[in-house]
mmCIF file of C-alpha atoms and ligand atoms in Angstrom:
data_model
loop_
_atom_site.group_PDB
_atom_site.id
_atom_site.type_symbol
_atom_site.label_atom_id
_atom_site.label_comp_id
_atom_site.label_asym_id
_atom_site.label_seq_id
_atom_site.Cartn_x
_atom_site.Cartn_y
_atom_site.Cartn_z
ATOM 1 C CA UNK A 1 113.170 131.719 -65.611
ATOM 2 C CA UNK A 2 114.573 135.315 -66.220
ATOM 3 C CA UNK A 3 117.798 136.657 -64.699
ATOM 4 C CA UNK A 4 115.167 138.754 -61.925
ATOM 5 C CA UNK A 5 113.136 136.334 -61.096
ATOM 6 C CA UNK A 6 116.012 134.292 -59.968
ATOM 7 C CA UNK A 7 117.587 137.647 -58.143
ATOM 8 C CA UNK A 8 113.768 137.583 -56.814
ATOM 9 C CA UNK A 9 114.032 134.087 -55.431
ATOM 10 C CA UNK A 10 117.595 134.660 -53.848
ATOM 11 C CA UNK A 11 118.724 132.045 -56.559
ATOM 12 C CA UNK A 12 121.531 134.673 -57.490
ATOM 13 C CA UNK A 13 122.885 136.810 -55.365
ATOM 14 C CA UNK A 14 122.455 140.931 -55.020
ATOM 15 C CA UNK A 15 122.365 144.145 -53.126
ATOM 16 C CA UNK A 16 118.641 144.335 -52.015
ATOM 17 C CA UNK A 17 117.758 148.140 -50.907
ATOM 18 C CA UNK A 18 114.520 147.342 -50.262
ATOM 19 C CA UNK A 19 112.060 144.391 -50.196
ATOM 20 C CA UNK A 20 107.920 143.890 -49.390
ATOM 21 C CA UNK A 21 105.627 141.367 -50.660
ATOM 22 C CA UNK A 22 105.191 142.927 -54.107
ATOM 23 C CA UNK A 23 108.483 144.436 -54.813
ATOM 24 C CA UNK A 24 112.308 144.466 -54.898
ATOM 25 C CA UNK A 25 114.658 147.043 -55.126
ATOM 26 C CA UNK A 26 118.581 146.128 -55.383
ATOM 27 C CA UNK A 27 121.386 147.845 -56.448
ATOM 28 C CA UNK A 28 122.082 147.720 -60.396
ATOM 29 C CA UNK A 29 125.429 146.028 -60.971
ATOM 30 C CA UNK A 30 126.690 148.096 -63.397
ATOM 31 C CA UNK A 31 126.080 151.407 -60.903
ATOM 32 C CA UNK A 32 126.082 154.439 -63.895
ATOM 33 C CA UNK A 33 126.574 156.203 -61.200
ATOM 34 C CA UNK A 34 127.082 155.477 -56.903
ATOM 35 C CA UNK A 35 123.307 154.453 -55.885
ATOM 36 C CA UNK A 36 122.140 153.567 -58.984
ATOM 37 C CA UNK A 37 118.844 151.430 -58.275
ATOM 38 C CA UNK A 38 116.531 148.977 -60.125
ATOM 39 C CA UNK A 39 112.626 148.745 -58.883
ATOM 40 C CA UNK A 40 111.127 145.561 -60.263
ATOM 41 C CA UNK A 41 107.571 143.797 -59.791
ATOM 42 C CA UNK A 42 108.000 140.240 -58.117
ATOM 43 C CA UNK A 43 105.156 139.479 -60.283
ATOM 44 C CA UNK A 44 107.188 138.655 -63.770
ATOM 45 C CA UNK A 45 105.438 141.103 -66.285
ATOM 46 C CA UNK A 46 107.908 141.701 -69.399
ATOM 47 C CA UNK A 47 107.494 146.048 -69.439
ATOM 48 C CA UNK A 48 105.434 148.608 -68.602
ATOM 49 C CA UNK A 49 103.198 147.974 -71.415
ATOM 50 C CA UNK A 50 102.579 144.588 -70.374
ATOM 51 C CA UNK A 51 101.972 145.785 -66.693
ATOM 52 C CA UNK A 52 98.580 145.348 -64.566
ATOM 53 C CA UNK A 53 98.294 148.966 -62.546
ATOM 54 C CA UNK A 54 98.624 147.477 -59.313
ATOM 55 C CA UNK A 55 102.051 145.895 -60.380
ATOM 56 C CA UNK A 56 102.534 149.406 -62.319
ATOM 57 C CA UNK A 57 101.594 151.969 -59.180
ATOM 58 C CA UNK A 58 103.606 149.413 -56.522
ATOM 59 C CA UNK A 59 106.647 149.858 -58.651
ATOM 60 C CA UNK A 60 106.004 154.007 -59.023
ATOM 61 C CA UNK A 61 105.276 154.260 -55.409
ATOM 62 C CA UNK A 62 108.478 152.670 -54.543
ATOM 63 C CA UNK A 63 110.464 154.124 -57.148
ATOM 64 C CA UNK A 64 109.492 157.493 -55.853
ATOM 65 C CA UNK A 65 110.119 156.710 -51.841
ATOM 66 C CA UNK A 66 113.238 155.282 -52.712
ATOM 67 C CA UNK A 67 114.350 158.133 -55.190
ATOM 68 C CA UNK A 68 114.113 160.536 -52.406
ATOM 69 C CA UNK A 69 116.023 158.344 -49.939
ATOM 70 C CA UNK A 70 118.576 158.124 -52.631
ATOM 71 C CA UNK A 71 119.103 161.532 -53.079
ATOM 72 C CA UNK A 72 118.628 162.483 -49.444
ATOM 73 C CA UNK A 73 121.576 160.309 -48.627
ATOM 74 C CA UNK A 74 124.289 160.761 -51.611
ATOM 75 C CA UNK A 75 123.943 163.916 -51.682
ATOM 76 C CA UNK A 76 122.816 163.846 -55.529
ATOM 77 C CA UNK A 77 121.908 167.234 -56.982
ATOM 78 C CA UNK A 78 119.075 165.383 -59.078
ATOM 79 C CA UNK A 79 117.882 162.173 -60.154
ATOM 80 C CA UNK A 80 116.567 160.126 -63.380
ATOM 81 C CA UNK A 81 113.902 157.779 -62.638
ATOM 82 C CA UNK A 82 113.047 155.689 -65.982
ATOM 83 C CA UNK A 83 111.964 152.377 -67.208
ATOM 84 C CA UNK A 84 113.620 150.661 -70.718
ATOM 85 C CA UNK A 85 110.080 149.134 -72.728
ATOM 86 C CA UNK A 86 111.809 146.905 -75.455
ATOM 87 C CA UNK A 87 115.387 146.753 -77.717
ATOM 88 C CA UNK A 88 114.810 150.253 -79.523
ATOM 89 C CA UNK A 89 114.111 151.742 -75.988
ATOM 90 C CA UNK A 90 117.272 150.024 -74.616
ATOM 91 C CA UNK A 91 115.911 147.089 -72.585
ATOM 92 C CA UNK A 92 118.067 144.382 -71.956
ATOM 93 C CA UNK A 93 116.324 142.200 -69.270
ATOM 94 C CA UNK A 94 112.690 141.645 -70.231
ATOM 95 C CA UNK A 95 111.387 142.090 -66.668
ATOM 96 C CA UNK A 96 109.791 145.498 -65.610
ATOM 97 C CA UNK A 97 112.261 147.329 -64.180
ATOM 98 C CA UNK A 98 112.765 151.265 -63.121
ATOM 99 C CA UNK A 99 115.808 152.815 -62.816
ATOM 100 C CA UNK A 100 116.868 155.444 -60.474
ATOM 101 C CA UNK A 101 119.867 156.724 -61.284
ATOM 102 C CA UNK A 102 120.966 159.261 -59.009
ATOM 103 C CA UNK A 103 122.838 162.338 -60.446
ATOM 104 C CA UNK A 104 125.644 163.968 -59.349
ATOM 105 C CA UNK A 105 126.373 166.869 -62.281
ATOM 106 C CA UNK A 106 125.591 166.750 -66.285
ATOM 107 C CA UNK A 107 129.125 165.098 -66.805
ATOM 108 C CA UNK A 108 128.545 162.563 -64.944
ATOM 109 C CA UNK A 109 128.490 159.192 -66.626
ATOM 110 C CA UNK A 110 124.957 159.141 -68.306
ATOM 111 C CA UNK A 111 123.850 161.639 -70.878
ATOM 112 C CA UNK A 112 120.041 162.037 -71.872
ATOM 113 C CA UNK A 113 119.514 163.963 -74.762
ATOM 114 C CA UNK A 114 116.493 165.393 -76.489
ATOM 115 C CA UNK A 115 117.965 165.821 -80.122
ATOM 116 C CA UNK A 116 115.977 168.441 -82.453
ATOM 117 C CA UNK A 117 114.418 165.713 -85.266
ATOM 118 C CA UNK A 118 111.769 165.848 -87.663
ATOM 119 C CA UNK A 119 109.218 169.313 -87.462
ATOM 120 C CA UNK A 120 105.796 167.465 -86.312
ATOM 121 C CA UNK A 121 102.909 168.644 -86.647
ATOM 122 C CA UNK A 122 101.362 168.787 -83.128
ATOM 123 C CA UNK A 123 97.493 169.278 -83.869
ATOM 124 C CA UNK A 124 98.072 166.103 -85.841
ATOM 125 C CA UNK A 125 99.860 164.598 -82.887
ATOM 126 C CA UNK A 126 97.326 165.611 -80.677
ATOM 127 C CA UNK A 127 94.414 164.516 -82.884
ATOM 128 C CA UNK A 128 95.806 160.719 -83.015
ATOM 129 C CA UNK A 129 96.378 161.049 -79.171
ATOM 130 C CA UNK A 130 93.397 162.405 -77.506
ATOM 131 C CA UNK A 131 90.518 160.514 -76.269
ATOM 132 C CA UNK A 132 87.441 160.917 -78.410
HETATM 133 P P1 AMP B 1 117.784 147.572 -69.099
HETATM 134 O O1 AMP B 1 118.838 147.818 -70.147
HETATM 135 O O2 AMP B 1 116.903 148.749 -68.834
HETATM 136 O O3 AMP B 1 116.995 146.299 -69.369
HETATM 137 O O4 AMP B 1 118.579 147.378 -67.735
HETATM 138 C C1 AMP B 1 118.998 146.161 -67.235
HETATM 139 C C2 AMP B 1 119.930 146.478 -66.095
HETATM 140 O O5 AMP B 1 120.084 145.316 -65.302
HETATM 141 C C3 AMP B 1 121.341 146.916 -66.531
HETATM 142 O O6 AMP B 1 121.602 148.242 -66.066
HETATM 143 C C4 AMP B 1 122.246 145.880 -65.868
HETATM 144 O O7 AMP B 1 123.433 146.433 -65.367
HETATM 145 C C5 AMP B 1 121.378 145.337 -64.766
HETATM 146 N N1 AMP B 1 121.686 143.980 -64.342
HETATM 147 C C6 AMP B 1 121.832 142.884 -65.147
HETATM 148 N N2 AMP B 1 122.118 141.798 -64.399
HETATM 149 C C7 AMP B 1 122.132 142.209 -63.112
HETATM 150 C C8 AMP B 1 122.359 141.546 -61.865
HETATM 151 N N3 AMP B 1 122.642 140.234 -61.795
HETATM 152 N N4 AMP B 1 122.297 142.282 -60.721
HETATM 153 C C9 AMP B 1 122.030 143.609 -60.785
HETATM 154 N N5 AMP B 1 121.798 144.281 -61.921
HETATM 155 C C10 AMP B 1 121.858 143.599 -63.069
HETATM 156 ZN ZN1 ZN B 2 111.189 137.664 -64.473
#
C-alpha cells in the first residue's frame, strides 16, 4: 500500500486540514513554505493522467476552496496550486496529489521558472494539439 493510502487510513499519522468521503487534505511535511497543503483522492489513482474526472474535479474543487482559505488566513500575497505527473515532472509519491503552496514573496523558498528554450514553431504545436 502507498505511503497516502496509509496517511488515508490513519495508519500513519498527519495534519489533516480537511477531510469528506472522497478526499483528504493534510499538511505536507516538508512545508516549502507555512501552509503548504497536499489534496489527494482517497481513491488510489497514480497521477492526473491516470485520474477518472470525478476523482479529478473532487480534488480541483477542493484544491481551490482550500487555496482561498489558505491565503485568506496566512496572509499569503499569492499562491501555487500544482500537481507532480511522474519522475521528470518531480513526483515522488505515486498517488495524485495537488499542492498548494501558499506564497509569501518571490524569495521565498520555491522558485518556478519558465526558462527561454528551444524557438517552436506554434502553428505546428497547435496543429498536433487541436481537435480535428
Ligand atoms: P511530489 O514530489 O509532488 O510527489 O510530492 C510529495 C510530497 O509528499 C512531498 O512534498 C513530501 O514532503 C510529502 N510527503 C511525503 N511523505 C509525507 C508524509 N508522511 N506526510 C506529509 N507529507 C508527506
Ligand atoms: Zn495510494
Amino acid at each position: 500500500m502507498c505511503i497516502f493510502c496509509k496517511i488515508i487510513n490513519h495508519e500513519i499519522p498527519s495534519a489533516v486540514v480537511y477531510e469528506d468521503q472522497d478526499v483528504l487534505a493534510i499538511l505536507d511535511i516538508s512545508q516549502v513554505t507555512k501552509g503548504h497543503t497536499l489534496v489527494m483522492p482517497k481513491k488510489h489513482v497514480r497521477n492526473i493522467l491516470e485520474a477518472d474526472d470525478e476523482t479529478a474535479e473532487a480534488c480541483i474543487r477542493t484544491a481551490k476552496m482550500l487555496a482561498k482559505r489558505i491565503v485568506e488566513r496566512t496572509g499569503a500575497a499569492g499562491v501555487n496550486v500544482l500537481t507532480n505527473c511522474g519522475e521528470a515532472a518531480g513526483q515522488t509519491v505515486e498517488h495524485l496529489h495537488f499542492h498548494i503552496i501558499p506564497r509569501y514573496s518571490s524569495n521565498d523558498a520555491i522558485t518556478i521558472e519558465f526558462n527561454p528554450s528551444e524557438k517552436q514553431d506554434l502553428e505546428a504545436v497547435c496543429a498536433l494539439l487541436k481537435e480535428d
